[in-house]
mmCIF file of C-alpha atoms in Angstrom:
data_model
loop_
_atom_site.group_PDB
_atom_site.id
_atom_site.type_symbol
_atom_site.label_atom_id
_atom_site.label_comp_id
_atom_site.label_asym_id
_atom_site.label_seq_id
_atom_site.Cartn_x
_atom_site.Cartn_y
_atom_site.Cartn_z
ATOM 1 C CA UNK A 1 191.025 162.289 103.350
ATOM 2 C CA UNK A 2 191.006 159.826 100.509
ATOM 3 C CA UNK A 3 188.772 158.245 97.927
ATOM 4 C CA UNK A 4 189.132 155.187 95.700
ATOM 5 C CA UNK A 5 188.887 156.140 92.034
ATOM 6 C CA UNK A 6 188.437 152.593 90.752
ATOM 7 C CA UNK A 7 191.176 152.907 88.115
ATOM 8 C CA UNK A 8 194.707 154.278 87.801
ATOM 9 C CA UNK A 9 194.629 158.095 87.622
ATOM 10 C CA UNK A 10 196.878 160.131 85.330
ATOM 11 C CA UNK A 11 196.201 163.726 86.384
ATOM 12 C CA UNK A 12 194.371 165.945 88.850
ATOM 13 C CA UNK A 13 193.563 169.634 89.181
ATOM 14 C CA UNK A 14 191.883 171.844 91.776
ATOM 15 C CA UNK A 15 189.178 174.391 91.009
ATOM 16 C CA UNK A 16 190.558 177.972 91.109
ATOM 17 C CA UNK A 17 188.076 179.159 93.758
ATOM 18 C CA UNK A 18 185.716 176.376 94.942
ATOM 19 C CA UNK A 19 186.523 173.235 96.988
ATOM 20 C CA UNK A 20 186.457 170.952 93.950
ATOM 21 C CA UNK A 21 189.077 168.577 92.601
ATOM 22 C CA UNK A 22 189.007 166.697 89.289
ATOM 23 C CA UNK A 23 190.917 163.601 88.192
ATOM 24 C CA UNK A 24 191.369 161.881 84.831
ATOM 25 C CA UNK A 25 191.688 158.096 84.716
ATOM 26 C CA UNK A 26 193.279 155.427 82.551
ATOM 27 C CA UNK A 27 189.828 154.136 81.537
ATOM 28 C CA UNK A 28 188.804 157.510 80.074
ATOM 29 C CA UNK A 29 186.865 158.553 83.158
ATOM 30 C CA UNK A 30 186.649 162.075 84.550
ATOM 31 C CA UNK A 31 185.728 162.333 88.234
ATOM 32 C CA UNK A 32 184.831 165.529 90.066
ATOM 33 C CA UNK A 33 184.776 165.683 93.882
ATOM 34 C CA UNK A 34 183.771 168.259 96.463
ATOM 35 C CA UNK A 35 185.925 168.280 99.578
ATOM 36 C CA UNK A 36 185.975 169.819 103.048
ATOM 37 C CA UNK A 37 188.288 169.515 106.027
ATOM 38 C CA UNK A 38 187.986 166.306 108.051
ATOM 39 C CA UNK A 39 185.299 164.780 105.828
ATOM 40 C CA UNK A 40 185.419 162.290 102.981
ATOM 41 C CA UNK A 41 185.343 163.859 99.488
ATOM 42 C CA UNK A 42 181.880 163.721 97.914
ATOM 43 C CA UNK A 43 181.654 162.775 94.263
ATOM 44 C CA UNK A 44 179.857 165.411 92.190
ATOM 45 C CA UNK A 45 179.910 163.449 88.947
ATOM 46 C CA UNK A 46 181.624 160.607 87.135
ATOM 47 C CA UNK A 47 181.627 160.565 83.341
ATOM 48 C CA UNK A 48 183.364 158.689 80.542
ATOM 49 C CA UNK A 49 185.090 161.608 78.857
ATOM 50 C CA UNK A 50 187.124 159.871 76.167
ATOM 51 C CA UNK A 51 185.454 156.573 75.402
ATOM 52 C CA UNK A 52 187.909 153.687 75.494
ATOM 53 C CA UNK A 53 190.967 155.962 75.521
ATOM 54 C CA UNK A 54 192.618 157.229 78.713
ATOM 55 C CA UNK A 55 192.122 160.710 80.140
ATOM 56 C CA UNK A 56 195.735 161.824 80.497
ATOM 57 C CA UNK A 57 195.425 165.519 81.358
ATOM 58 C CA UNK A 58 192.912 167.612 83.331
ATOM 59 C CA UNK A 59 192.679 171.385 83.825
ATOM 60 C CA UNK A 60 189.964 173.782 84.972
ATOM 61 C CA UNK A 61 189.485 176.738 82.624
ATOM 62 C CA UNK A 62 187.247 179.758 82.053
ATOM 63 C CA UNK A 63 187.320 180.747 85.757
ATOM 64 C CA UNK A 64 186.471 177.191 86.711
ATOM 65 C CA UNK A 65 183.310 176.934 84.636
ATOM 66 C CA UNK A 66 184.646 174.094 82.489
ATOM 67 C CA UNK A 67 187.076 171.198 82.811
ATOM 68 C CA UNK A 68 189.379 170.558 79.882
ATOM 69 C CA UNK A 69 190.657 167.019 79.343
ATOM 70 C CA UNK A 70 193.103 165.556 76.835
ATOM 71 C CA UNK A 71 193.577 162.039 75.545
ATOM 72 C CA UNK A 72 195.459 159.656 73.239
ATOM 73 C CA UNK A 73 192.485 160.076 70.897
ATOM 74 C CA UNK A 74 194.124 163.456 70.065
ATOM 75 C CA UNK A 75 191.097 165.425 71.274
ATOM 76 C CA UNK A 76 190.592 168.126 73.898
ATOM 77 C CA UNK A 77 187.193 167.953 75.582
ATOM 78 C CA UNK A 78 185.345 170.688 77.514
ATOM 79 C CA UNK A 79 182.978 169.543 80.268
ATOM 80 C CA UNK A 80 180.590 171.814 82.159
ATOM 81 C CA UNK A 81 181.396 171.810 85.884
ATOM 82 C CA UNK A 82 177.775 172.346 86.934
ATOM 83 C CA UNK A 83 176.140 169.681 84.786
ATOM 84 C CA UNK A 84 178.911 167.265 83.842
ATOM 85 C CA UNK A 85 177.797 167.563 80.234
ATOM 86 C CA UNK A 86 180.160 167.837 77.290
ATOM 87 C CA UNK A 87 179.862 171.370 75.926
ATOM 88 C CA UNK A 88 182.548 171.308 73.227
ATOM 89 C CA UNK A 89 185.203 169.099 71.700
ATOM 90 C CA UNK A 90 188.295 169.771 69.613
ATOM 91 C CA UNK A 91 188.914 166.750 67.417
ATOM 92 C CA UNK A 92 192.431 166.091 66.116
ATOM 93 C CA UNK A 93 193.987 168.842 68.211
ATOM 94 C CA UNK A 94 197.332 167.072 67.742
ATOM 95 C CA UNK A 95 198.601 164.487 65.309
ATOM 96 C CA UNK A 96 199.721 162.322 68.230
ATOM 97 C CA UNK A 97 198.407 161.439 71.692
ATOM 98 C CA UNK A 98 198.154 164.398 74.078
ATOM 99 C CA UNK A 99 199.931 164.048 77.412
ATOM 100 C CA UNK A 100 199.812 167.397 79.188
ATOM 101 C CA UNK A 101 197.720 170.546 79.575
ATOM 102 C CA UNK A 102 198.739 173.743 81.361
ATOM 103 C CA UNK A 103 196.859 176.995 81.945
ATOM 104 C CA UNK A 104 198.491 180.110 80.537
ATOM 105 C CA UNK A 105 195.753 182.686 81.165
ATOM 106 C CA UNK A 106 192.068 182.355 81.878
ATOM 107 C CA UNK A 107 191.431 182.064 78.148
ATOM 108 C CA UNK A 108 194.551 180.299 76.855
ATOM 109 C CA UNK A 109 195.998 176.838 77.444
ATOM 110 C CA UNK A 110 198.961 174.861 76.155
ATOM 111 C CA UNK A 111 199.054 171.176 75.264
ATOM 112 C CA UNK A 112 201.926 168.741 74.691
ATOM 113 C CA UNK A 113 201.914 165.432 72.820
ATOM 114 C CA UNK A 114 203.762 162.141 72.356
ATOM 115 C CA UNK A 115 205.997 163.470 69.557
ATOM 116 C CA UNK A 116 207.226 166.571 71.400
ATOM 117 C CA UNK A 117 204.868 169.140 69.884
ATOM 118 C CA UNK A 118 203.547 171.948 72.114
ATOM 119 C CA UNK A 119 200.515 173.965 71.010
ATOM 120 C CA UNK A 120 198.825 177.063 72.431
ATOM 121 C CA UNK A 121 195.065 177.492 72.170
ATOM 122 C CA UNK A 122 193.061 180.717 72.419
ATOM 123 C CA UNK A 123 189.640 179.816 73.773
ATOM 124 C CA UNK A 124 188.128 183.197 72.807
ATOM 125 C CA UNK A 125 189.253 183.230 69.176
ATOM 126 C CA UNK A 126 188.750 179.459 68.925
ATOM 127 C CA UNK A 127 192.120 178.950 67.240
ATOM 128 C CA UNK A 128 195.543 177.456 67.708
ATOM 129 C CA UNK A 129 197.740 180.531 67.951
ATOM 130 C CA UNK A 130 201.174 178.928 68.456
ATOM 131 C CA UNK A 131 202.787 175.606 67.657
ATOM 132 C CA UNK A 132 206.300 174.533 68.692
ATOM 133 C CA UNK A 133 208.233 171.442 67.596
ATOM 134 C CA UNK A 134 210.063 171.490 70.902
ATOM 135 C CA UNK A 135 211.137 167.872 71.449
ATOM 136 C CA UNK A 136 211.831 164.566 69.718
ATOM 137 C CA UNK A 137 209.924 162.441 72.234
ATOM 138 C CA UNK A 138 206.870 162.744 74.476
ATOM 139 C CA UNK A 139 206.222 165.949 76.445
ATOM 140 C CA UNK A 140 206.305 164.899 80.095
ATOM 141 C CA UNK A 141 205.585 168.231 81.819
ATOM 142 C CA UNK A 142 204.798 171.864 81.078
ATOM 143 C CA UNK A 143 204.911 175.055 83.120
ATOM 144 C CA UNK A 144 204.205 178.675 82.233
ATOM 145 C CA UNK A 145 206.325 181.667 83.278
ATOM 146 C CA UNK A 146 204.020 184.706 82.948
ATOM 147 C CA UNK A 147 206.715 187.336 83.587
ATOM 148 C CA UNK A 148 208.606 186.315 80.450
ATOM 149 C CA UNK A 149 205.668 184.828 78.517
ATOM 150 C CA UNK A 150 207.500 181.542 78.085
ATOM 151 C CA UNK A 151 206.444 177.904 78.274
ATOM 152 C CA UNK A 152 208.969 175.472 79.692
ATOM 153 C CA UNK A 153 208.702 171.821 78.743
ATOM 154 C CA UNK A 154 210.438 168.573 79.637
ATOM 155 C CA UNK A 155 210.563 165.436 77.537
ATOM 156 C CA UNK A 156 211.419 161.782 77.392
ATOM 157 C CA UNK A 157 214.220 162.735 75.003
ATOM 158 C CA UNK A 158 216.087 164.207 77.982
ATOM 159 C CA UNK A 159 215.767 167.869 77.029
ATOM 160 C CA UNK A 160 214.356 171.032 78.599
ATOM 161 C CA UNK A 161 212.791 173.496 76.159
ATOM 162 C CA UNK A 162 211.911 177.182 76.445
ATOM 163 C CA UNK A 163 209.185 178.345 74.041
ATOM 164 C CA UNK A 164 208.651 182.096 73.637
ATOM 165 C CA UNK A 165 205.081 183.253 73.059
ATOM 166 C CA UNK A 166 206.333 186.730 72.117
ATOM 167 C CA UNK A 167 208.737 185.507 69.450
ATOM 168 C CA UNK A 168 206.673 182.423 68.521
ATOM 169 C CA UNK A 169 209.684 180.122 68.506
ATOM 170 C CA UNK A 170 211.613 177.609 70.572
ATOM 171 C CA UNK A 171 213.966 180.104 72.167
ATOM 172 C CA UNK A 172 216.277 177.673 73.941
ATOM 173 C CA UNK A 173 216.793 173.960 74.411
ATOM 174 C CA UNK A 174 219.126 172.015 76.633
ATOM 175 C CA UNK A 175 221.553 169.418 75.382
ATOM 176 C CA UNK A 176 220.306 165.855 75.440
ATOM 177 C CA UNK A 177 220.567 164.331 78.897
ATOM 178 C CA UNK A 178 221.208 160.651 79.456
ATOM 179 C CA UNK A 179 218.126 160.797 81.701
ATOM 180 C CA UNK A 180 214.485 161.212 80.746
ATOM 181 C CA UNK A 181 213.194 164.506 82.173
ATOM 182 C CA UNK A 182 209.795 163.934 83.779
ATOM 183 C CA UNK A 183 208.829 167.022 85.795
ATOM 184 C CA UNK A 184 209.838 170.638 86.425
ATOM 185 C CA UNK A 185 209.365 173.721 88.602
ATOM 186 C CA UNK A 186 210.854 177.235 88.554
ATOM 187 C CA UNK A 187 212.389 178.403 91.845
ATOM 188 C CA UNK A 188 214.811 180.880 93.450
ATOM 189 C CA UNK A 189 212.811 183.869 92.183
ATOM 190 C CA UNK A 190 213.057 182.653 88.625
ATOM 191 C CA UNK A 191 216.785 181.960 88.723
ATOM 192 C CA UNK A 192 216.624 178.163 88.772
ATOM 193 C CA UNK A 193 214.673 175.485 86.898
ATOM 194 C CA UNK A 194 214.493 172.136 88.679
ATOM 195 C CA UNK A 195 213.815 168.971 86.663
ATOM 196 C CA UNK A 196 212.972 165.518 88.006
ATOM 197 C CA UNK A 197 214.431 162.566 86.141
ATOM 198 C CA UNK A 198 213.942 158.863 85.512
ATOM 199 C CA UNK A 199 216.917 157.804 87.654
ATOM 200 C CA UNK A 200 215.850 159.952 90.619
ATOM 201 C CA UNK A 201 218.311 162.819 90.198
ATOM 202 C CA UNK A 202 217.153 166.430 90.268
ATOM 203 C CA UNK A 203 218.815 168.540 87.567
ATOM 204 C CA UNK A 204 219.223 172.257 88.331
ATOM 205 C CA UNK A 205 219.419 174.686 85.403
ATOM 206 C CA UNK A 206 220.312 178.370 85.761
ATOM 207 C CA UNK A 207 217.933 180.735 84.001
ATOM 208 C CA UNK A 208 219.365 181.862 80.693
ATOM 209 C CA UNK A 209 221.926 179.044 80.688
ATOM 210 C CA UNK A 210 219.849 176.090 79.611
ATOM 211 C CA UNK A 211 222.389 174.159 77.540
ATOM 212 C CA UNK A 212 223.526 172.098 80.505
ATOM 213 C CA UNK A 213 222.531 171.763 84.136
ATOM 214 C CA UNK A 214 224.574 173.571 86.783
ATOM 215 C CA UNK A 215 223.926 171.020 89.540
ATOM 216 C CA UNK A 216 222.853 167.406 89.772
ATOM 217 C CA UNK A 217 221.276 166.479 93.105
ATOM 218 C CA UNK A 218 221.043 162.778 93.965
ATOM 219 C CA UNK A 219 218.710 161.709 96.747
ATOM 220 C CA UNK A 220 215.591 160.007 95.394
ATOM 221 C CA UNK A 221 215.941 156.224 95.026
ATOM 222 C CA UNK A 222 213.585 156.086 92.029
ATOM 223 C CA UNK A 223 212.172 158.376 89.345
ATOM 224 C CA UNK A 224 210.829 161.814 90.300
ATOM 225 C CA UNK A 225 207.562 161.944 88.385
ATOM 226 C CA UNK A 226 206.015 165.117 89.789
ATOM 227 C CA UNK A 227 207.185 168.315 91.498
ATOM 228 C CA UNK A 228 205.443 171.133 93.347
ATOM 229 C CA UNK A 229 207.075 174.414 94.340
ATOM 230 C CA UNK A 230 206.362 175.099 98.025
ATOM 231 C CA UNK A 231 208.375 178.329 98.228
ATOM 232 C CA UNK A 232 211.559 179.709 96.687
ATOM 233 C CA UNK A 233 213.767 177.343 98.696
ATOM 234 C CA UNK A 234 211.689 174.171 99.026
ATOM 235 C CA UNK A 235 209.769 171.844 96.762
ATOM 236 C CA UNK A 236 207.593 168.779 97.240
ATOM 237 C CA UNK A 237 208.387 165.719 95.142
ATOM 238 C CA UNK A 238 206.407 162.629 94.228
ATOM 239 C CA UNK A 239 208.428 159.554 93.346
ATOM 240 C CA UNK A 240 207.989 156.134 91.792
ATOM 241 C CA UNK A 241 208.660 154.563 95.222
ATOM 242 C CA UNK A 242 205.342 155.971 96.493
ATOM 243 C CA UNK A 243 206.852 158.579 98.828
ATOM 244 C CA UNK A 244 206.073 162.311 98.894
ATOM 245 C CA UNK A 245 209.092 164.278 100.120
ATOM 246 C CA UNK A 246 210.001 167.799 101.217
ATOM 247 C CA UNK A 247 213.200 168.843 99.440
ATOM 248 C CA UNK A 248 215.450 171.857 99.966
ATOM 249 C CA UNK A 249 217.107 173.494 96.979
ATOM 250 C CA UNK A 250 220.492 175.238 97.313
ATOM 251 C CA UNK A 251 221.486 173.916 99.700
ATOM 252 C CA UNK A 252 220.225 170.639 98.216
ATOM 253 C CA UNK A 253 218.766 168.400 100.861
ATOM 254 C CA UNK A 254 216.020 165.820 101.374
ATOM 255 C CA UNK A 255 214.451 167.491 104.398
ATOM 256 C CA UNK A 256 211.942 164.805 105.272
ATOM 257 C CA UNK A 257 209.363 162.376 103.860
ATOM 258 C CA UNK A 258 205.876 163.853 104.181
ATOM 259 C CA UNK A 259 203.433 161.129 103.132
ATOM 260 C CA UNK A 260 203.133 158.000 101.014
ATOM 261 C CA UNK A 261 200.932 155.775 98.887
ATOM 262 C CA UNK A 262 202.494 152.585 100.249
ATOM 263 C CA UNK A 263 204.837 151.416 97.479
ATOM 264 C CA UNK A 264 202.679 152.593 94.593
ATOM 265 C CA UNK A 265 204.156 155.225 92.239
ATOM 266 C CA UNK A 266 203.030 158.831 92.714
ATOM 267 C CA UNK A 267 201.571 160.036 89.411
ATOM 268 C CA UNK A 268 200.752 163.685 90.186
ATOM 269 C CA UNK A 269 200.654 166.306 92.961
ATOM 270 C CA UNK A 270 198.687 169.561 93.098
ATOM 271 C CA UNK A 271 197.845 172.363 95.546
ATOM 272 C CA UNK A 272 194.304 173.436 96.331
ATOM 273 C CA UNK A 273 193.611 177.053 95.404
ATOM 274 C CA UNK A 274 194.026 178.217 99.011
ATOM 275 C CA UNK A 275 197.060 175.936 99.458
ATOM 276 C CA UNK A 276 195.456 174.336 102.494
ATOM 277 C CA UNK A 277 195.579 170.901 100.889
ATOM 278 C CA UNK A 278 197.894 168.888 98.674
ATOM 279 C CA UNK A 279 196.243 166.396 96.378
ATOM 280 C CA UNK A 280 198.093 163.249 95.335
ATOM 281 C CA UNK A 281 197.172 160.438 92.972
ATOM 282 C CA UNK A 282 198.925 157.118 92.594
ATOM 283 C CA UNK A 283 198.848 153.729 90.926
ATOM 284 C CA UNK A 284 197.027 152.445 94.016
ATOM 285 C CA UNK A 285 193.972 154.106 92.380
ATOM 286 C CA UNK A 286 193.588 156.484 95.318
ATOM 287 C CA UNK A 287 193.086 160.234 95.432
ATOM 288 C CA UNK A 288 194.398 161.565 98.749
ATOM 289 C CA UNK A 289 194.048 165.054 100.191
ATOM 290 C CA UNK A 290 196.643 166.044 102.765
ATOM 291 C CA UNK A 291 196.472 169.030 105.114
ATOM 292 C CA UNK A 292 199.625 170.934 104.179
ATOM 293 C CA UNK A 293 200.208 172.510 107.604
ATOM 294 C CA UNK A 294 199.854 169.165 109.330
ATOM 295 C CA UNK A 295 202.291 167.532 106.904
ATOM 296 C CA UNK A 296 204.936 170.188 107.387
ATOM 297 C CA UNK A 297 204.596 170.171 111.164
ATOM 298 C CA UNK A 298 204.658 166.392 111.631
ATOM 299 C CA UNK A 299 207.965 165.293 113.182
ATOM 300 C CA UNK A 300 209.782 162.708 111.124
ATOM 301 C CA UNK A 301 211.957 160.094 112.834
ATOM 302 C CA UNK A 302 214.853 158.091 111.482
ATOM 303 C CA UNK A 303 215.151 160.166 108.349
ATOM 304 C CA UNK A 304 218.134 158.498 106.725
ATOM 305 C CA UNK A 305 217.428 160.093 103.362
ATOM 306 C CA UNK A 306 218.570 163.446 104.709
ATOM 307 C CA UNK A 307 222.051 162.073 105.344
ATOM 308 C CA UNK A 308 222.201 160.342 101.959
ATOM 309 C CA UNK A 309 221.268 163.409 99.924
ATOM 310 C CA UNK A 310 223.881 165.019 97.734
ATOM 311 C CA UNK A 311 224.088 168.693 98.729
ATOM 312 C CA UNK A 312 225.301 171.880 97.073
ATOM 313 C CA UNK A 313 226.666 174.485 99.491
ATOM 314 C CA UNK A 314 226.293 177.681 97.517
ATOM 315 C CA UNK A 315 223.607 179.435 95.496
ATOM 316 C CA UNK A 316 226.258 181.240 93.494
ATOM 317 C CA UNK A 317 227.188 178.180 91.441
ATOM 318 C CA UNK A 318 228.556 178.762 87.969
ATOM 319 C CA UNK A 319 227.199 176.939 84.950
ATOM 320 C CA UNK A 320 230.735 175.923 83.984
ATOM 321 C CA UNK A 321 231.494 174.380 87.375
ATOM 322 C CA UNK A 322 231.709 170.615 87.579
ATOM 323 C CA UNK A 323 228.584 168.935 88.849
ATOM 324 C CA UNK A 324 228.641 167.457 92.312
ATOM 325 C CA UNK A 325 228.413 163.694 91.756
ATOM 326 C CA UNK A 326 230.134 162.182 94.773
ATOM 327 C CA UNK A 327 227.386 159.591 95.185
ATOM 328 C CA UNK A 328 226.986 156.862 92.591
ATOM 329 C CA UNK A 329 223.765 157.304 90.584
ATOM 330 C CA UNK A 330 220.886 155.204 91.907
ATOM 331 C CA UNK A 331 219.684 152.265 89.869
ATOM 332 C CA UNK A 332 217.006 153.269 87.400
ATOM 333 C CA UNK A 333 213.499 152.042 88.052
ATOM 334 C CA UNK A 334 213.255 151.322 84.334
ATOM 335 C CA UNK A 335 212.255 153.386 81.364
ATOM 336 C CA UNK A 336 209.166 155.427 81.996
ATOM 337 C CA UNK A 337 206.395 154.047 79.826
ATOM 338 C CA UNK A 338 205.139 156.433 77.187
ATOM 339 C CA UNK A 339 201.415 155.915 77.209
ATOM 340 C CA UNK A 340 200.525 154.731 73.730
ATOM 341 C CA UNK A 341 197.714 156.349 71.808
ATOM 342 C CA UNK A 342 196.215 156.682 68.390
ATOM 343 C CA UNK A 343 197.413 159.382 66.057
ATOM 344 C CA UNK A 344 195.238 161.563 63.898
ATOM 345 C CA UNK A 345 195.266 164.232 61.237
ATOM 346 C CA UNK A 346 195.563 167.723 62.707
ATOM 347 C CA UNK A 347 192.649 170.024 62.109
ATOM 348 C CA UNK A 348 192.996 173.311 63.987
ATOM 349 C CA UNK A 349 190.702 175.655 62.115
ATOM 350 C CA UNK A 350 188.675 176.164 65.282
ATOM 351 C CA UNK A 351 189.343 175.656 68.965
ATOM 352 C CA UNK A 352 186.129 173.839 69.694
ATOM 353 C CA UNK A 353 183.437 172.437 67.478
ATOM 354 C CA UNK A 354 180.265 173.168 69.403
ATOM 355 C CA UNK A 355 178.128 170.113 70.000
#
């Protein structure tokens, strides 16, 4: 199942309970689609959420009643799912362009911007309750670990940060990597953090030992822009070469390619709420929905990537062990473009100014 969005998409998110998927576009558009198995997605609405600025981040919130979007215009917008109408807007949420949104609870979200700042917003109290100067460059990805109440972030400055909501501080930060960190997932029952990079390597960090990675897995020919955790041992990656892959972690192995967007870079991947479908968006301006069971059960022939992957043989690696780098690093696809945006003066006295 696929649909042409008419412009390059930056983000997508699935509704927490209904068969709805939303995507934010480079032209500021927000599209909402209803989907069902073996039928083409039906567009529910199409709105211009952020004027002439791009819509970089999209997340459902408030039990799926609203869609939050973020933009280089430094605002966070709330759109009603039923009507497509703007119900609230937070102007100047950040001083710089906003890149990422992530749900923390049903009533709290976190946002990350072009200058490495991460903020936490309480939608009930209508306030910014935490702010972290976590990085020196753009925030590329965010994930929330509810068991420890920590936000993990990656950045174009090559660092992984751990922000504690309990202590209200940046609790840990990795050393600067020579690679831009673009994506992350937590795996192995919380013991490992996997980061995708600009050169295509996956960096593995052991929980509690974030200063340096414990493993460096080479196997992707270009940048790894998005990651999804399938289970504790496998993840799904989206790469700049347009291929979606199934990857094993410890032992490290490219298991098989799953799908593709021709040669167009994969921008984002997401699971539907029931995990029946994977959504993917790409620079080919397409939103594709893939049946997960069918993808995993499709035999793959001539999988040379599996033999080229750099593998680690043991889960009990030590953080002081030398990294396995038998294969020469792949040629970089080029510096990942930080999407430019207008700055603004921060004004966080309220979460949303009702319209």
